[in-house]
């Protein structure tokens, strides 16, 4: 084998170039060339599913961890142990995100988290501090809401991104995603629904993904947002925005930070090598 193919969703010019350089350097060490292709994030899974059906999956496939089990269950991914890939030294959460039925199919090259981003001028004009607790968040969101601008933007659509955004609020209140009828989970959801009911959060959050939330904040239509560090380069490039970031507010000042924030992992999955003169067998996360 003298070449490998790689598919991901890093269509941003800077990100695509960054990952392309990394893959090229890894290929040089392995003595192969790497053909790197990126498709828009919403197209990645449908593209990979079509390739899986046709037996044309790339050698390396980047998937977000919520999509791993669907592909592993279909049998198109190969476990990393087949390639002698070591998994020691990785945190339990990272390994779990890339595991299906006891086999590790992917390892995350990056793991990130969420934060509360805020418009410094908006908070200063409203005379409110950066919110650290849920009560402070309610007050700040109400105080910064005005015609044409909501106090807070979150992702509450029917997707894993919304789950990712809600988990810090659920976990910090002692809730468990396996017990959504628990009073602590209901209380956490009540924080979000209460902000919508009092007009501090737009009802449109039910259709917004994290990119939409970012655009609302960037366009001055939200004084605060919950989002991740992948937005920082775009925020830095905004000339008229003086922004800051803080931990997602927790229920109260005494809330213990005993549980990690939601982590989004994007494991690169390596497909199995193509047999000489034959069709490609299965894909496997790397």
mmCIF file of C-alpha atoms in Angstrom:
data_model
loop_
_atom_site.group_PDB
_atom_site.id
_atom_site.type_symbol
_atom_site.label_atom_id
_atom_site.label_comp_id
_atom_site.label_asym_id
_atom_site.label_seq_id
_atom_site.Cartn_x
_atom_site.Cartn_y
_atom_site.Cartn_z
ATOM 1 C CA UNK A 1 0.000 0.000 0.000
ATOM 2 C CA UNK A 2 1.447 3.330 -1.071
ATOM 3 C CA UNK A 3 -1.532 5.649 -0.547
ATOM 4 C CA UNK A 4 -4.409 6.240 1.857
ATOM 5 C CA UNK A 5 -7.604 8.264 1.620
ATOM 6 C CA UNK A 6 -9.067 10.388 4.429
ATOM 7 C CA UNK A 7 -12.507 11.981 4.779
ATOM 8 C CA UNK A 8 -13.596 14.575 7.336
ATOM 9 C CA UNK A 9 -15.769 17.699 7.624
ATOM 10 C CA UNK A 10 -13.036 20.313 8.074
ATOM 11 C CA UNK A 11 -14.074 22.487 5.126
ATOM 12 C CA UNK A 12 -12.889 25.681 6.807
ATOM 13 C CA UNK A 13 -9.767 26.764 4.909
ATOM 14 C CA UNK A 14 -7.570 26.988 8.000
ATOM 15 C CA UNK A 15 -8.786 23.731 9.539
ATOM 16 C CA UNK A 16 -8.566 21.838 6.264
ATOM 17 C CA UNK A 17 -4.998 23.001 5.739
ATOM 18 C CA UNK A 18 -4.066 22.147 9.345
ATOM 19 C CA UNK A 19 -5.400 18.597 9.149
ATOM 20 C CA UNK A 20 -3.971 18.154 5.683
ATOM 21 C CA UNK A 21 -0.498 19.000 6.984
ATOM 22 C CA UNK A 22 -0.866 16.599 9.917
ATOM 23 C CA UNK A 23 -2.026 13.771 7.679
ATOM 24 C CA UNK A 24 0.787 14.451 5.209
ATOM 25 C CA UNK A 25 3.403 14.318 7.960
ATOM 26 C CA UNK A 26 1.932 11.081 9.335
ATOM 27 C CA UNK A 27 1.892 9.644 5.826
ATOM 28 C CA UNK A 28 5.525 10.526 5.294
ATOM 29 C CA UNK A 29 6.488 8.697 8.473
ATOM 30 C CA UNK A 30 4.499 5.651 7.337
ATOM 31 C CA UNK A 31 5.853 5.818 3.796
ATOM 32 C CA UNK A 32 2.502 6.537 2.131
ATOM 33 C CA UNK A 33 0.738 9.502 0.574
ATOM 34 C CA UNK A 34 -2.602 10.647 1.989
ATOM 35 C CA UNK A 35 -5.412 11.984 -0.185
ATOM 36 C CA UNK A 36 -7.370 14.290 2.107
ATOM 37 C CA UNK A 37 -10.980 15.251 1.331
ATOM 38 C CA UNK A 38 -13.405 17.358 3.360
ATOM 39 C CA UNK A 39 -17.174 17.658 2.974
ATOM 40 C CA UNK A 40 -19.616 19.949 4.861
ATOM 41 C CA UNK A 41 -20.463 18.572 8.296
ATOM 42 C CA UNK A 42 -24.141 17.824 7.488
ATOM 43 C CA UNK A 43 -22.991 15.797 4.472
ATOM 44 C CA UNK A 44 -20.377 13.682 6.223
ATOM 45 C CA UNK A 45 -22.551 10.878 7.614
ATOM 46 C CA UNK A 46 -24.788 10.579 4.496
ATOM 47 C CA UNK A 47 -21.649 10.509 2.325
ATOM 48 C CA UNK A 48 -20.016 7.842 4.488
ATOM 49 C CA UNK A 49 -23.197 5.750 4.546
ATOM 50 C CA UNK A 50 -23.373 5.797 0.753
ATOM 51 C CA UNK A 51 -19.714 4.827 0.560
ATOM 52 C CA UNK A 52 -20.260 2.023 3.059
ATOM 53 C CA UNK A 53 -23.072 0.611 0.930
ATOM 54 C CA UNK A 54 -20.862 0.774 -2.154
ATOM 55 C CA UNK A 55 -17.780 -0.605 -0.411
ATOM 56 C CA UNK A 56 -15.836 2.586 -1.162
ATOM 57 C CA UNK A 57 -15.215 3.988 2.320
ATOM 58 C CA UNK A 58 -11.964 5.917 2.753
ATOM 59 C CA UNK A 59 -9.061 4.443 4.696
ATOM 60 C CA UNK A 60 -9.475 7.102 7.379
ATOM 61 C CA UNK A 61 -12.884 8.404 8.397
ATOM 62 C CA UNK A 62 -13.502 11.184 10.893
ATOM 63 C CA UNK A 63 -16.768 10.819 12.808
ATOM 64 C CA UNK A 64 -18.222 12.595 15.802
ATOM 65 C CA UNK A 65 -18.577 10.152 18.652
ATOM 66 C CA UNK A 66 -22.425 10.097 18.556
ATOM 67 C CA UNK A 67 -22.200 8.557 15.069
ATOM 68 C CA UNK A 68 -19.668 5.859 15.949
ATOM 69 C CA UNK A 69 -22.041 3.149 17.115
ATOM 70 C CA UNK A 70 -24.205 3.351 14.006
ATOM 71 C CA UNK A 71 -21.198 2.631 11.805
ATOM 72 C CA UNK A 72 -19.605 0.076 14.131
ATOM 73 C CA UNK A 73 -22.901 -1.806 14.427
ATOM 74 C CA UNK A 74 -23.148 -2.068 10.639
ATOM 75 C CA UNK A 75 -19.772 -3.836 10.501
ATOM 76 C CA UNK A 76 -18.014 -1.334 8.223
ATOM 77 C CA UNK A 77 -15.459 -0.308 10.851
ATOM 78 C CA UNK A 78 -12.554 -2.436 12.010
ATOM 79 C CA UNK A 79 -11.240 -2.398 15.606
ATOM 80 C CA UNK A 80 -7.979 -0.598 16.203
ATOM 81 C CA UNK A 81 -6.400 -3.628 17.832
ATOM 82 C CA UNK A 82 -6.240 -5.165 14.350
ATOM 83 C CA UNK A 83 -3.568 -2.562 13.559
ATOM 84 C CA UNK A 84 -1.689 -2.756 16.828
ATOM 85 C CA UNK A 85 -2.861 0.709 17.862
ATOM 86 C CA UNK A 86 -2.220 1.248 21.564
ATOM 87 C CA UNK A 87 -4.928 2.863 23.646
ATOM 88 C CA UNK A 88 -3.144 3.113 26.986
ATOM 89 C CA UNK A 89 -2.786 6.626 28.334
ATOM 90 C CA UNK A 90 -6.187 7.782 27.082
ATOM 91 C CA UNK A 91 -8.836 8.858 29.553
ATOM 92 C CA UNK A 92 -11.771 6.550 30.196
ATOM 93 C CA UNK A 93 -14.220 9.015 28.664
ATOM 94 C CA UNK A 94 -12.264 9.269 25.424
ATOM 95 C CA UNK A 95 -11.961 5.503 25.121
ATOM 96 C CA UNK A 96 -15.641 5.057 25.883
ATOM 97 C CA UNK A 97 -16.589 7.514 23.113
ATOM 98 C CA UNK A 98 -14.763 5.369 20.571
ATOM 99 C CA UNK A 99 -15.867 1.963 21.895
ATOM 100 C CA UNK A 100 -18.655 -0.328 20.739
ATOM 101 C CA UNK A 101 -19.333 -3.678 22.437
ATOM 102 C CA UNK A 102 -15.927 -3.771 24.060
ATOM 103 C CA UNK A 103 -13.912 -2.932 20.950
ATOM 104 C CA UNK A 104 -12.194 0.409 20.409
ATOM 105 C CA UNK A 105 -12.971 1.676 16.925
ATOM 106 C CA UNK A 106 -11.760 5.265 17.178
ATOM 107 C CA UNK A 107 -9.551 7.625 19.149
ATOM 108 C CA UNK A 108 -10.245 11.332 19.387
ATOM 109 C CA UNK A 109 -7.504 13.592 18.026
ATOM 110 C CA UNK A 110 -9.197 16.476 19.828
ATOM 111 C CA UNK A 111 -11.542 16.770 22.805
ATOM 112 C CA UNK A 112 -13.245 20.030 23.612
ATOM 113 C CA UNK A 113 -15.862 21.480 25.884
ATOM 114 C CA UNK A 114 -18.359 24.316 26.205
ATOM 115 C CA UNK A 115 -18.337 27.758 27.761
ATOM 116 C CA UNK A 116 -20.536 30.799 28.187
ATOM 117 C CA UNK A 117 -19.481 33.505 25.738
ATOM 118 C CA UNK A 118 -20.664 37.046 26.440
ATOM 119 C CA UNK A 119 -20.637 40.500 24.904
ATOM 120 C CA UNK A 120 -18.713 42.629 27.386
ATOM 121 C CA UNK A 121 -20.388 45.870 26.317
ATOM 122 C CA UNK A 122 -23.872 44.379 26.580
ATOM 123 C CA UNK A 123 -23.279 43.209 30.141
ATOM 124 C CA UNK A 124 -21.644 46.512 31.120
ATOM 125 C CA UNK A 125 -24.508 48.580 29.703
ATOM 126 C CA UNK A 126 -27.016 46.422 31.598
ATOM 127 C CA UNK A 127 -24.989 46.739 34.801
ATOM 128 C CA UNK A 128 -24.774 43.000 35.421
ATOM 129 C CA UNK A 129 -21.721 40.842 36.171
ATOM 130 C CA UNK A 130 -20.645 37.779 34.225
ATOM 131 C CA UNK A 131 -23.145 35.171 35.473
ATOM 132 C CA UNK A 132 -21.677 32.355 37.539
ATOM 133 C CA UNK A 133 -24.898 30.833 38.859
ATOM 134 C CA UNK A 134 -28.295 30.045 37.380
ATOM 135 C CA UNK A 135 -29.926 32.960 39.231
ATOM 136 C CA UNK A 136 -27.267 35.315 37.906
ATOM 137 C CA UNK A 137 -27.795 33.904 34.403
ATOM 138 C CA UNK A 138 -31.532 34.571 34.612
ATOM 139 C CA UNK A 139 -30.918 38.145 35.767
ATOM 140 C CA UNK A 140 -28.238 38.822 33.164
ATOM 141 C CA UNK A 141 -30.331 37.351 30.354
ATOM 142 C CA UNK A 142 -33.344 39.470 31.302
ATOM 143 C CA UNK A 143 -31.249 42.611 31.741
ATOM 144 C CA UNK A 144 -29.531 42.309 28.367
ATOM 145 C CA UNK A 145 -32.688 41.487 26.393
ATOM 146 C CA UNK A 146 -33.970 44.359 24.272
ATOM 147 C CA UNK A 147 -35.692 44.815 20.896
ATOM 148 C CA UNK A 148 -33.592 43.011 18.296
ATOM 149 C CA UNK A 149 -31.477 41.167 20.853
ATOM 150 C CA UNK A 150 -32.075 38.269 23.230
ATOM 151 C CA UNK A 151 -30.102 37.820 26.399
ATOM 152 C CA UNK A 152 -28.940 34.282 25.655
ATOM 153 C CA UNK A 153 -28.696 31.889 22.701
ATOM 154 C CA UNK A 154 -28.456 28.116 23.061
ATOM 155 C CA UNK A 155 -28.850 25.126 20.767
ATOM 156 C CA UNK A 156 -32.094 23.307 21.580
ATOM 157 C CA UNK A 157 -32.844 21.525 18.313
ATOM 158 C CA UNK A 158 -33.456 17.793 18.017
ATOM 159 C CA UNK A 159 -29.807 16.802 17.630
ATOM 160 C CA UNK A 160 -26.793 15.583 19.569
ATOM 161 C CA UNK A 161 -25.489 19.173 19.568
ATOM 162 C CA UNK A 162 -28.398 20.232 21.770
ATOM 163 C CA UNK A 163 -27.744 17.277 24.072
ATOM 164 C CA UNK A 164 -24.105 18.336 24.240
ATOM 165 C CA UNK A 165 -25.162 21.867 25.227
ATOM 166 C CA UNK A 166 -27.641 20.745 27.850
ATOM 167 C CA UNK A 167 -25.393 18.242 29.633
ATOM 168 C CA UNK A 168 -23.349 20.815 31.635
ATOM 169 C CA UNK A 169 -26.563 22.173 33.135
ATOM 170 C CA UNK A 170 -27.907 18.693 33.797
ATOM 171 C CA UNK A 171 -24.700 17.362 35.345
ATOM 172 C CA UNK A 172 -23.954 20.417 37.461
ATOM 173 C CA UNK A 173 -27.386 19.979 39.056
ATOM 174 C CA UNK A 174 -26.623 16.352 39.901
ATOM 175 C CA UNK A 175 -28.771 14.974 37.093
ATOM 176 C CA UNK A 176 -28.160 11.871 35.005
ATOM 177 C CA UNK A 177 -28.914 11.586 31.280
ATOM 178 C CA UNK A 178 -30.281 8.098 31.933
ATOM 179 C CA UNK A 179 -32.900 9.486 34.361
ATOM 180 C CA UNK A 180 -34.529 12.431 32.629
ATOM 181 C CA UNK A 181 -37.593 12.143 34.863
ATOM 182 C CA UNK A 182 -35.442 12.775 37.936
ATOM 183 C CA UNK A 183 -36.339 16.070 39.692
ATOM 184 C CA UNK A 184 -32.775 17.356 39.197
ATOM 185 C CA UNK A 185 -33.040 16.794 35.449
ATOM 186 C CA UNK A 186 -36.474 18.420 35.354
ATOM 187 C CA UNK A 187 -35.091 21.411 37.261
ATOM 188 C CA UNK A 188 -32.206 21.796 34.794
ATOM 189 C CA UNK A 189 -34.594 21.721 31.843
ATOM 190 C CA UNK A 190 -36.787 24.187 33.712
ATOM 191 C CA UNK A 191 -33.924 26.685 33.632
ATOM 192 C CA UNK A 192 -33.941 26.647 29.827
ATOM 193 C CA UNK A 193 -37.734 26.624 29.409
ATOM 194 C CA UNK A 194 -38.054 29.439 31.938
ATOM 195 C CA UNK A 195 -35.643 31.602 29.955
ATOM 196 C CA UNK A 196 -37.716 31.008 26.828
ATOM 197 C CA UNK A 197 -40.989 31.774 28.610
ATOM 198 C CA UNK A 198 -39.782 35.085 30.008
ATOM 199 C CA UNK A 199 -38.483 36.194 26.608
ATOM 200 C CA UNK A 200 -34.778 36.105 27.459
ATOM 201 C CA UNK A 201 -34.203 33.306 24.938
ATOM 202 C CA UNK A 202 -35.771 33.109 21.479
ATOM 203 C CA UNK A 203 -38.304 30.363 20.780
ATOM 204 C CA UNK A 204 -36.314 29.764 17.597
ATOM 205 C CA UNK A 205 -33.660 27.919 19.621
ATOM 206 C CA UNK A 206 -35.758 24.808 18.929
ATOM 207 C CA UNK A 207 -34.452 24.984 15.349
ATOM 208 C CA UNK A 208 -30.936 26.366 15.955
ATOM 209 C CA UNK A 209 -27.760 24.330 15.820
ATOM 210 C CA UNK A 210 -24.489 25.536 17.305
ATOM 211 C CA UNK A 211 -23.539 27.352 14.096
ATOM 212 C CA UNK A 212 -26.844 29.256 14.225
ATOM 213 C CA UNK A 213 -26.222 30.156 17.868
ATOM 214 C CA UNK A 214 -22.811 31.516 16.881
ATOM 215 C CA UNK A 215 -24.318 33.649 14.098
ATOM 216 C CA UNK A 216 -26.877 35.106 16.510
ATOM 217 C CA UNK A 217 -24.150 36.129 18.925
ATOM 218 C CA UNK A 218 -21.792 37.359 16.222
ATOM 219 C CA UNK A 219 -24.559 39.445 14.663
ATOM 220 C CA UNK A 220 -25.426 41.159 17.946
ATOM 221 C CA UNK A 221 -28.772 39.374 18.240
ATOM 222 C CA UNK A 222 -27.758 37.642 21.478
ATOM 223 C CA UNK A 223 -25.796 39.095 24.385
ATOM 224 C CA UNK A 224 -24.545 35.669 25.508
ATOM 225 C CA UNK A 225 -24.285 32.204 24.023
ATOM 226 C CA UNK A 226 -23.284 28.687 24.978
ATOM 227 C CA UNK A 227 -20.733 27.405 22.484
ATOM 228 C CA UNK A 228 -17.279 25.892 22.112
ATOM 229 C CA UNK A 229 -13.661 26.916 21.464
ATOM 230 C CA UNK A 230 -13.978 26.130 17.754
ATOM 231 C CA UNK A 231 -15.739 29.519 17.495
ATOM 232 C CA UNK A 232 -12.863 31.547 18.915
ATOM 233 C CA UNK A 233 -11.067 32.306 15.640
ATOM 234 C CA UNK A 234 -14.246 33.761 14.137
ATOM 235 C CA UNK A 235 -14.956 35.761 17.298
ATOM 236 C CA UNK A 236 -11.440 37.170 17.276
ATOM 237 C CA UNK A 237 -11.913 38.249 13.671
ATOM 238 C CA UNK A 238 -15.063 40.236 14.484
ATOM 239 C CA UNK A 239 -13.932 43.866 14.642
ATOM 240 C CA UNK A 240 -16.910 45.291 16.526
ATOM 241 C CA UNK A 241 -17.289 42.562 19.144
ATOM 242 C CA UNK A 242 -15.586 42.751 22.531
ATOM 243 C CA UNK A 243 -16.236 39.287 23.911
ATOM 244 C CA UNK A 244 -15.295 37.223 26.923
ATOM 245 C CA UNK A 245 -15.897 33.674 28.104
ATOM 246 C CA UNK A 246 -16.603 31.913 31.372
ATOM 247 C CA UNK A 247 -17.609 28.521 32.701
ATOM 248 C CA UNK A 248 -21.212 27.605 32.076
ATOM 249 C CA UNK A 249 -23.199 28.859 35.077
ATOM 250 C CA UNK A 250 -23.990 26.259 37.728
ATOM 251 C CA UNK A 251 -26.967 26.026 40.103
ATOM 252 C CA UNK A 252 -25.278 27.848 42.977
ATOM 253 C CA UNK A 253 -21.926 29.143 44.235
ATOM 254 C CA UNK A 254 -21.327 25.972 46.251
ATOM 255 C CA UNK A 255 -21.886 23.585 43.322
ATOM 256 C CA UNK A 256 -18.972 21.109 43.225
ATOM 257 C CA UNK A 257 -17.144 20.783 39.912
ATOM 258 C CA UNK A 258 -16.870 17.050 40.365
ATOM 259 C CA UNK A 259 -17.997 15.939 36.940
ATOM 260 C CA UNK A 260 -16.371 16.846 33.634
ATOM 261 C CA UNK A 261 -18.146 19.013 31.130
ATOM 262 C CA UNK A 262 -19.608 17.441 28.048
ATOM 263 C CA UNK A 263 -16.789 16.450 25.721
ATOM 264 C CA UNK A 264 -17.107 16.299 21.995
ATOM 265 C CA UNK A 265 -14.700 13.901 20.406
ATOM 266 C CA UNK A 266 -14.015 13.540 16.744
ATOM 267 C CA UNK A 267 -12.206 10.235 16.286
ATOM 268 C CA UNK A 268 -10.493 9.579 13.003
ATOM 269 C CA UNK A 269 -11.442 6.052 12.031
ATOM 270 C CA UNK A 270 -9.036 4.135 9.889
ATOM 271 C CA UNK A 271 -10.418 1.794 7.331
ATOM 272 C CA UNK A 272 -8.813 -1.548 6.814
ATOM 273 C CA UNK A 273 -6.255 -1.855 4.007
ATOM 274 C CA UNK A 274 -7.443 -2.917 0.587
ATOM 275 C CA UNK A 275 -6.359 -6.395 -0.384
ATOM 276 C CA UNK A 276 -4.223 -6.559 -3.523
ATOM 277 C CA UNK A 277 -6.498 -6.572 -6.535
ATOM 278 C CA UNK A 278 -9.589 -6.805 -4.335
ATOM 279 C CA UNK A 279 -12.275 -4.516 -2.961
ATOM 280 C CA UNK A 280 -11.788 -2.647 0.250
ATOM 281 C CA UNK A 281 -13.010 -4.615 3.263
ATOM 282 C CA UNK A 282 -14.119 -2.767 6.363
ATOM 283 C CA UNK A 283 -13.432 0.672 7.751
ATOM 284 C CA UNK A 284 -11.853 1.170 11.075
ATOM 285 C CA UNK A 285 -11.535 4.249 13.283
ATOM 286 C CA UNK A 286 -8.081 5.531 14.159
#
